[in-house]
């Protein structure tokens, strides 16, 4: 079953819902108000037969008993005759704001869907004019052909209901049908998509009464037949072809559907053809009654004068195209335009003044355009008329905030309700004048450069619902007046420079609050028996001082979905009552505290998607009951004092990330972990695990991008099966007892050689520590995703460094130190152009250091100490900055300026040291000469020194000795 789980409703979906609502008013049938009129026996029996064919696991049709079918849920009768005229069995399935929908929620939704077979008994409902079966699940069955016999049907909705197969042409017999919805799911609902097949749309042309049709998310390979049929519907008012894989639009010489008022061809890949530019076709000029036009997410990019003919337009969405400033000239004559979405085009500030004639314009969205520099003052008159202004995600906007924001008195009428300026470079103090926009409902300046204090006057914005100020440079204390914003639903002031105390006053009237994110370094000072006025879904108070006790006020937060309380100075046990607060939780982060005890309390949190309890003082065993968390994708228990074996039950989870490093875990890696075929990161480093290196890691875990088994007691050879994990970007096997040679097939690690980004990206709470560049370093979030690391140090590996490693051209960190490797450094090691750290120390390597290393421009750490390298140390470029002599110590035959040892004419050291037999045979004669030279130094020194003492003795009576004492 394919589900639609998109988060935000676009404006067209909103318009469509209003249209459906209007249709419901138009075809408004209520339960009978006449107690003496009941439905006929024929209608009642037909409905019971229809019910018997359905699957109703949630007993939604439990009211369908007794003779009076007009009282059945979803059944509407004519008030005078009692005839059944409307069946509405759609499921109210709205999941607004859900970023992650757990599988259990999906499963529960499926239980609420009606399914089964559709009985032809419906044909006996002779007066049926309205049938809505949308947002159910009919398991890909075909729309029944008998629907074509429902002669009085005016409304049919089977969208988002999991139907499939070919659409029966018999629907074309519904000559009275006015509204037909066969499309996909709206973007604010969860439901099974339809999977229709189409052999012809010719039957549509027979629906002469049709006013609205929704074919969204159909896969249309050849749309010519469809357009020809639509062009035969002169009464059509609404056409929805969103997401239909349309590639071209037709060339009409004559357009018959000129009554169209709403037209949606959003999210296609439309081009006129492969030779001509992507223009809005000329026949659009004939759609003069259009009020709502959605061309979003297509490939239109050419200037066009078509829009100026559409004088009735009130809503226009051209987001996600390539329109330039020439579009603005065409739009300047649309005096009825209320809503304009220009997101994701090539619009500049310069020509926005052309919108000055649009006196009705209320909503203007300019996200992701080419807006640069300060906002021109000439645009003030336009902005003053707006209720919604969106300038966000224009990272080149700079300077002060627009003057009308800082001082709304410059506007004749202050209409502003929603202001979006996030991801810009507005560099300005948070304006006192913001509080004068008394109608404001949304302030979003996330990721900008605002500074200064939040003014106390912000408490005057009595309509404010969303205050998003995260990641700015705001400072000072948080004004307690925020607690007076009784309509506030979201407060996000995280990642700023605030200081001071946040008290109960700051939350006094926030009874509608659903999301709370506070900035680092604040102190949350509330009484132990504080009862918050809110019940929130999300809390983010990372690096806010909350402790030392675990906050009791969380006990009342029964609908929590996200709790981020890391580095909160908590020294306590995880309380047992937390199990009640985690019933709906998907994300839990309590890392970097001093929590003690066990974690069994989490075993009932069955919706948890991510757990991060790293960097605490937790002890005991990892509970096997964590297998109850069937939604768990990320488990981070690193850097605690957990002991015992890794439970086999972890292999039953759908994990993508498993971090258990820096504990006291013992035993073997359970073979059940080979079931984690979707695992991207496995970190078991710095434990006491003892096992032969498992071959199944390479055979089964082929989605791994990070594998760290370092500082354990693994033994045996590195299995060749490991090379099957082409996605591996970070491999650390250091500090074990591995022996044998380095596999040449490591060149298969394409992540280290191709620059391809593997994995699902950052997951909250991901943190990895590693010893790099000679020091311990911690990598967080996206940093992990960008690293390419190979560390095999501190093992018992032998043989040469394989030449194949030089194919890993994206490698950044290579550590092969403290092994028994021999031979020379591969000459092409300089091909690793991204290398930042190279450690080959404490091996038995010999030969010269390749000159190619001098071309490693990013190299900031190199350690070749305690080997048997000879000859000059290469110079040039980055190597000149690596002047620490300890990097070369223990290589007596090296020479060069970096170690202040000169080389002779043939490149060897001028100071002879013992050379292993068989090396540098052509230097044997030089070695003999050096032996005679050193043999004469000792006797010569002794004779000279005795002569010097004799002269001093003879001259002592002449005061010369006194002179020497003065010099000393």
Coordinates of C-alpha atoms in Angstrom, one line a residue, residues 36 153 173 186 256 259 319 396 411 422 433 478 504 546 554 575 583 591 787 805 861 890 944 961:
X36 CA -43.1 10.3 10.7
X153 CA -25.5 10.7 -9.2
X173 CA -23.1 7.2 -18.6
X186 CA -4.4 15.8 -0.3
X256 CA -14.1 25.1 -25.2
X259 CA -15.7 28.6 -18.0
X319 CA 6.5 28.5 -7.6
X396 CA 22.0 37.4 -0.2
X411 CA 2.0 52.5 6.4
X422 CA 14.5 33.4 7.9
X433 CA 8.4 48.7 16.4
X478 CA 14.1 36.9 28.0
X504 CA 7.1 30.6 35.7
X546 CA 17.3 22.4 34.4
X554 CA 7.4 17.0 32.7
X575 CA 12.1 8.5 36.9
X583 CA 3.7 7.0 25.2
X591 CA 22.5 13.0 26.5
X787 CA 34.2 12.4 6.6
X805 CA 44.6 2.1 -1.4
X861 CA 49.3 16.0 10.1
X890 CA 63.4 6.9 14.5
X944 CA 95.2 18.2 21.7
X961 CA 94.7 32.1 34.3

